[in-house]
Amino acid sequence: MKWNYVTHMTCRRRRSLSLVQQKGTKEFIEMKRSYHGQMSESFVVGILLCLCGGFQDAYTYVCRDKVFANAQTGNIVLLGNHLAQQDWSGAVRYAVPILAFTAGIFVAQKVHFHFGKSEKIHWRQLVLLLEIVVLFAAGFFPIGMSLPANALISFSCAMQVDSFRKIRGNAMATTMCIGNLRSATDLWCAYTETKDKKTRQRSLQYYSFILVFAIGATLGGIVTDAVGVHAVWICCIGLLISFLIMFIQEEVRDFEKLEADQKLQLELGTLADELKDIGREIKRCLGSGKIEK
């Protein structure tokens, strides 16, 4: 008996795949209805966080001894400059925010580690609560005590930049612009070659967040000049709004990836069934000794 398995399995695969696809279509429709995402990566939360990030940088530069709360690269450069001049007090002024930034990343990771699977509240909401408390405390320090205030703000910034890394699936920084500017320009260059609308949309999204950050910095400078050290409390309001928004579940509208994943699962399931049938057929033929070359 000749083993003509290819024709048999091709027909069987078509029938089984058709049945699975019919069943999968209904499941996929339900998936589209029920699939939701966390608002921590939403466009709205990203805008609020970018506004606060720009505001904090302007605040610390204007009334906190020209220290950058978010851009630690600038602080490291200025630290090296003061060390070269043997200005130890000036070096400390920039070293403290750098150390506080490091501590903020450590704490954010600890929060993620211990509360990452919490169902009652998202771990990023806990980070926002910590930020609010820290920034509120920083607003009480007078101008003559800028060192601890800068440390608290850098600590808060580090927790934010470590916890909120994506906006709508795109890697995004809400407290600085260098990475966003690079990504925006890379994508725009790719768009000029491919004319892909999604690439253009992603590029414009990065540019829009850079603009929002600049708006936040502008507002930070204006409000700080008018209010003084208490201006940082404005950021607490923005973070509180973000915290409340995150109780909402955002519906994910990009179903193309979901559909591709669904088709892949169907194909893999059918392939697994084929492999099982091949194994059973080989065992049966070996047992009967009827395989002909």
PDB file of N, CA and C in Angstrom, residues 158-202:
ATOM      1  N   ALA A 158      12.645  60.774  38.143  1.00  0.00           N
ATOM      2  CA  ALA A 158      13.192  59.453  37.837  1.00  0.00           C
ATOM      3  C   ALA A 158      12.112  58.382  37.907  1.00  0.00           C
ATOM      4  N   MET A 159      11.242  58.460  38.898  1.00  0.00           N
ATOM      5  CA  MET A 159      10.153  57.489  38.995  1.00  0.00           C
ATOM      6  C   MET A 159       9.251  57.564  37.773  1.00  0.00           C
ATOM      7  N   GLN A 160       9.006  58.786  37.297  1.00  0.00           N
ATOM      8  CA  GLN A 160       8.131  58.957  36.134  1.00  0.00           C
ATOM      9  C   GLN A 160       8.775  58.421  34.859  1.00  0.00           C
ATOM     10  N   VAL A 161      10.028  58.771  34.623  1.00  0.00           N
ATOM     11  CA  VAL A 161      10.679  58.357  33.385  1.00  0.00           C
ATOM     12  C   VAL A 161      10.889  56.850  33.352  1.00  0.00           C
ATOM     13  N   ASP A 162      11.037  56.227  34.515  1.00  0.00           N
ATOM     14  CA  ASP A 162      11.230  54.783  34.558  1.00  0.00           C
ATOM     15  C   ASP A 162       9.910  54.031  34.416  1.00  0.00           C
ATOM     16  N   SER A 163       8.827  54.606  34.893  1.00  0.00           N
ATOM     17  CA  SER A 163       7.540  53.907  34.912  1.00  0.00           C
ATOM     18  C   SER A 163       6.732  54.107  33.638  1.00  0.00           C
ATOM     19  N   PHE A 164       6.829  55.279  33.039  1.00  0.00           N
ATOM     20  CA  PHE A 164       6.030  55.587  31.847  1.00  0.00           C
ATOM     21  C   PHE A 164       6.965  55.648  30.645  1.00  0.00           C
ATOM     22  N   ARG A 165       7.108  54.520  29.995  1.00  0.00           N
ATOM     23  CA  ARG A 165       8.091  54.399  28.915  1.00  0.00           C
ATOM     24  C   ARG A 165       7.458  54.363  27.528  1.00  0.00           C
ATOM     25  N   LYS A 166       6.158  54.140  27.456  1.00  0.00           N
ATOM     26  CA  LYS A 166       5.500  54.016  26.155  1.00  0.00           C
ATOM     27  C   LYS A 166       4.215  54.825  26.109  1.00  0.00           C
ATOM     28  N   ILE A 167       3.920  55.347  24.935  1.00  0.00           N
ATOM     29  CA  ILE A 167       2.647  55.993  24.659  1.00  0.00           C
ATOM     30  C   ILE A 167       2.085  55.344  23.400  1.00  0.00           C
ATOM     31  N   ARG A 168       0.948  54.689  23.553  1.00  0.00           N
ATOM     32  CA  ARG A 168       0.315  53.979  22.431  1.00  0.00           C
ATOM     33  C   ARG A 168       1.283  53.019  21.746  1.00  0.00           C
ATOM     34  N   GLY A 169       2.041  52.315  22.551  1.00  0.00           N
ATOM     35  CA  GLY A 169       2.953  51.314  22.017  1.00  0.00           C
ATOM     36  C   GLY A 169       4.289  51.838  21.546  1.00  0.00           C
ATOM     37  N   ASN A 170       4.464  53.153  21.492  1.00  0.00           N
ATOM     38  CA  ASN A 170       5.732  53.739  21.054  1.00  0.00           C
ATOM     39  C   ASN A 170       6.582  54.129  22.255  1.00  0.00           C
ATOM     40  N   ALA A 171       7.859  53.802  22.202  1.00  0.00           N
ATOM     41  CA  ALA A 171       8.770  54.216  23.268  1.00  0.00           C
ATOM     42  C   ALA A 171       8.794  55.739  23.335  1.00  0.00           C
ATOM     43  N   MET A 172       8.522  56.270  24.517  1.00  0.00           N
ATOM     44  CA  MET A 172       8.366  57.724  24.650  1.00  0.00           C
ATOM     45  C   MET A 172       8.861  58.171  26.021  1.00  0.00           C
ATOM     46  N   ALA A 173       9.636  59.243  26.042  1.00  0.00           N
ATOM     47  CA  ALA A 173      10.073  59.844  27.305  1.00  0.00           C
ATOM     48  C   ALA A 173       9.219  61.070  27.577  1.00  0.00           C
ATOM     49  N   THR A 174       8.689  61.167  28.787  1.00  0.00           N
ATOM     50  CA  THR A 174       7.822  62.296  29.139  1.00  0.00           C
ATOM     51  C   THR A 174       8.548  63.360  29.950  1.00  0.00           C
ATOM     52  N   THR A 175       9.840  63.179  30.189  1.00  0.00           N
ATOM     53  CA  THR A 175      10.584  64.140  31.002  1.00  0.00           C
ATOM     54  C   THR A 175      11.793  64.719  30.279  1.00  0.00           C
ATOM     55  N   MET A 176      12.006  64.320  29.037  1.00  0.00           N
ATOM     56  CA  MET A 176      13.129  64.822  28.244  1.00  0.00           C
ATOM     57  C   MET A 176      12.793  64.664  26.767  1.00  0.00           C
ATOM     58  N   CYS A 177      13.613  65.238  25.899  1.00  0.00           N
ATOM     59  CA  CYS A 177      13.245  65.305  24.476  1.00  0.00           C
ATOM     60  C   CYS A 177      14.247  64.665  23.525  1.00  0.00           C
ATOM     61  N   ILE A 178      15.458  64.375  23.961  1.00  0.00           N
ATOM     62  CA  ILE A 178      16.485  63.953  23.014  1.00  0.00           C
ATOM     63  C   ILE A 178      16.110  62.651  22.306  1.00  0.00           C
ATOM     64  N   GLY A 179      15.610  61.671  23.058  1.00  0.00           N
ATOM     65  CA  GLY A 179      15.207  60.410  22.444  1.00  0.00           C
ATOM     66  C   GLY A 179      13.993  60.579  21.544  1.00  0.00           C
ATOM     67  N   ASN A 180      13.045  61.401  21.986  1.00  0.00           N
ATOM     68  CA  ASN A 180      11.847  61.650  21.178  1.00  0.00           C
ATOM     69  C   ASN A 180      12.199  62.350  19.868  1.00  0.00           C
ATOM     70  N   LEU A 181      13.131  63.298  19.940  1.00  0.00           N
ATOM     71  CA  LEU A 181      13.535  64.023  18.735  1.00  0.00           C
ATOM     72  C   LEU A 181      14.226  63.092  17.747  1.00  0.00           C
ATOM     73  N   ARG A 182      15.055  62.206  18.262  1.00  0.00           N
ATOM     74  CA  ARG A 182      15.720  61.233  17.389  1.00  0.00           C
ATOM     75  C   ARG A 182      14.698  60.320  16.714  1.00  0.00           C
ATOM     76  N   SER A 183      13.762  59.771  17.513  1.00  0.00           N
ATOM     77  CA  SER A 183      12.753  58.864  16.959  1.00  0.00           C
ATOM     78  C   SER A 183      11.866  59.569  15.944  1.00  0.00           C
ATOM     79  N   ALA A 184      11.472  60.804  16.260  1.00  0.00           N
ATOM     80  CA  ALA A 184      10.608  61.560  15.352  1.00  0.00           C
ATOM     81  C   ALA A 184      11.285  61.781  14.007  1.00  0.00           C
ATOM     82  N   THR A 185      12.551  62.160  14.038  1.00  0.00           N
ATOM     83  CA  THR A 185      13.269  62.447  12.795  1.00  0.00           C
ATOM     84  C   THR A 185      13.568  61.172  12.016  1.00  0.00           C
ATOM     85  N   ASP A 186      13.920  60.092  12.720  1.00  0.00           N
ATOM     86  CA  ASP A 186      14.136  58.802  12.052  1.00  0.00           C
ATOM     87  C   ASP A 186      12.886  58.363  11.298  1.00  0.00           C
ATOM     88  N   LEU A 187      11.745  58.460  11.974  1.00  0.00           N
ATOM     89  CA  LEU A 187      10.490  58.031  11.361  1.00  0.00           C
ATOM     90  C   LEU A 187      10.100  58.928  10.190  1.00  0.00           C
ATOM     91  N   TRP A 188      10.349  60.227  10.331  1.00  0.00           N
ATOM     92  CA  TRP A 188      10.000  61.128   9.231  1.00  0.00           C
ATOM     93  C   TRP A 188      10.874  60.850   8.008  1.00  0.00           C
ATOM     94  N   CYS A 189      12.138  60.549   8.244  1.00  0.00           N
ATOM     95  CA  CYS A 189      13.027  60.182   7.145  1.00  0.00           C
ATOM     96  C   CYS A 189      12.532  58.906   6.466  1.00  0.00           C
ATOM     97  N   ALA A 190      12.109  57.928   7.279  1.00  0.00           N
ATOM     98  CA  ALA A 190      11.559  56.684   6.722  1.00  0.00           C
ATOM     99  C   ALA A 190      10.294  56.957   5.916  1.00  0.00           C
ATOM    100  N   TYR A 191       9.485  57.895   6.396  1.00  0.00           N
ATOM    101  CA  TYR A 191       8.250  58.230   5.678  1.00  0.00           C
ATOM    102  C   TYR A 191       8.545  58.837   4.310  1.00  0.00           C
ATOM    103  N   THR A 192       9.572  59.671   4.226  1.00  0.00           N
ATOM    104  CA  THR A 192       9.903  60.283   2.936  1.00  0.00           C
ATOM    105  C   THR A 192      10.325  59.238   1.903  1.00  0.00           C
ATOM    106  N   GLU A 193      10.786  58.084   2.391  1.00  0.00           N
ATOM    107  CA  GLU A 193      11.192  57.020   1.475  1.00  0.00           C
ATOM    108  C   GLU A 193      10.046  56.069   1.155  1.00  0.00           C
ATOM    109  N   THR A 194       9.236  55.743   2.158  1.00  0.00           N
ATOM    110  CA  THR A 194       8.198  54.719   1.986  1.00  0.00           C
ATOM    111  C   THR A 194       6.808  55.280   1.748  1.00  0.00           C
ATOM    112  N   LYS A 195       6.583  56.535   2.149  1.00  0.00           N
ATOM    113  CA  LYS A 195       5.258  57.161   2.065  1.00  0.00           C
ATOM    114  C   LYS A 195       4.209  56.389   2.864  1.00  0.00           C
ATOM    115  N   ASP A 196       4.665  55.693   3.901  1.00  0.00           N
ATOM    116  CA  ASP A 196       3.749  54.939   4.753  1.00  0.00           C
ATOM    117  C   ASP A 196       3.055  55.887   5.729  1.00  0.00           C
ATOM    118  N   LYS A 197       1.733  55.878   5.714  1.00  0.00           N
ATOM    119  CA  LYS A 197       0.976  56.824   6.534  1.00  0.00           C
ATOM    120  C   LYS A 197       1.152  56.557   8.028  1.00  0.00           C
ATOM    121  N   LYS A 198       1.272  55.297   8.409  1.00  0.00           N
ATOM    122  CA  LYS A 198       1.449  54.982   9.831  1.00  0.00           C
ATOM    123  C   LYS A 198       2.795  55.495  10.339  1.00  0.00           C
ATOM    124  N   THR A 199       3.807  55.403   9.505  1.00  0.00           N
ATOM    125  CA  THR A 199       5.118  55.935   9.887  1.00  0.00           C
ATOM    126  C   THR A 199       5.049  57.439  10.079  1.00  0.00           C
ATOM    127  N   ARG A 200       4.350  58.107   9.175  1.00  0.00           N
ATOM    128  CA  ARG A 200       4.182  59.562   9.315  1.00  0.00           C
ATOM    129  C   ARG A 200       3.426  59.904  10.589  1.00  0.00           C
ATOM    130  N   GLN A 201       2.383  59.128  10.885  1.00  0.00           N
ATOM    131  CA  GLN A 201       1.588  59.379  12.087  1.00  0.00           C
ATOM    132  C   GLN A 201       2.430  59.220  13.346  1.00  0.00           C
ATOM    133  N   ARG A 202       3.258  58.183  13.380  1.00  0.00           N
ATOM    134  CA  ARG A 202       4.119  57.969  14.540  1.00  0.00           C
ATOM    135  C   ARG A 202       5.126  59.105  14.690  1.00  0.00           C
TER     136      ARG A 202
END
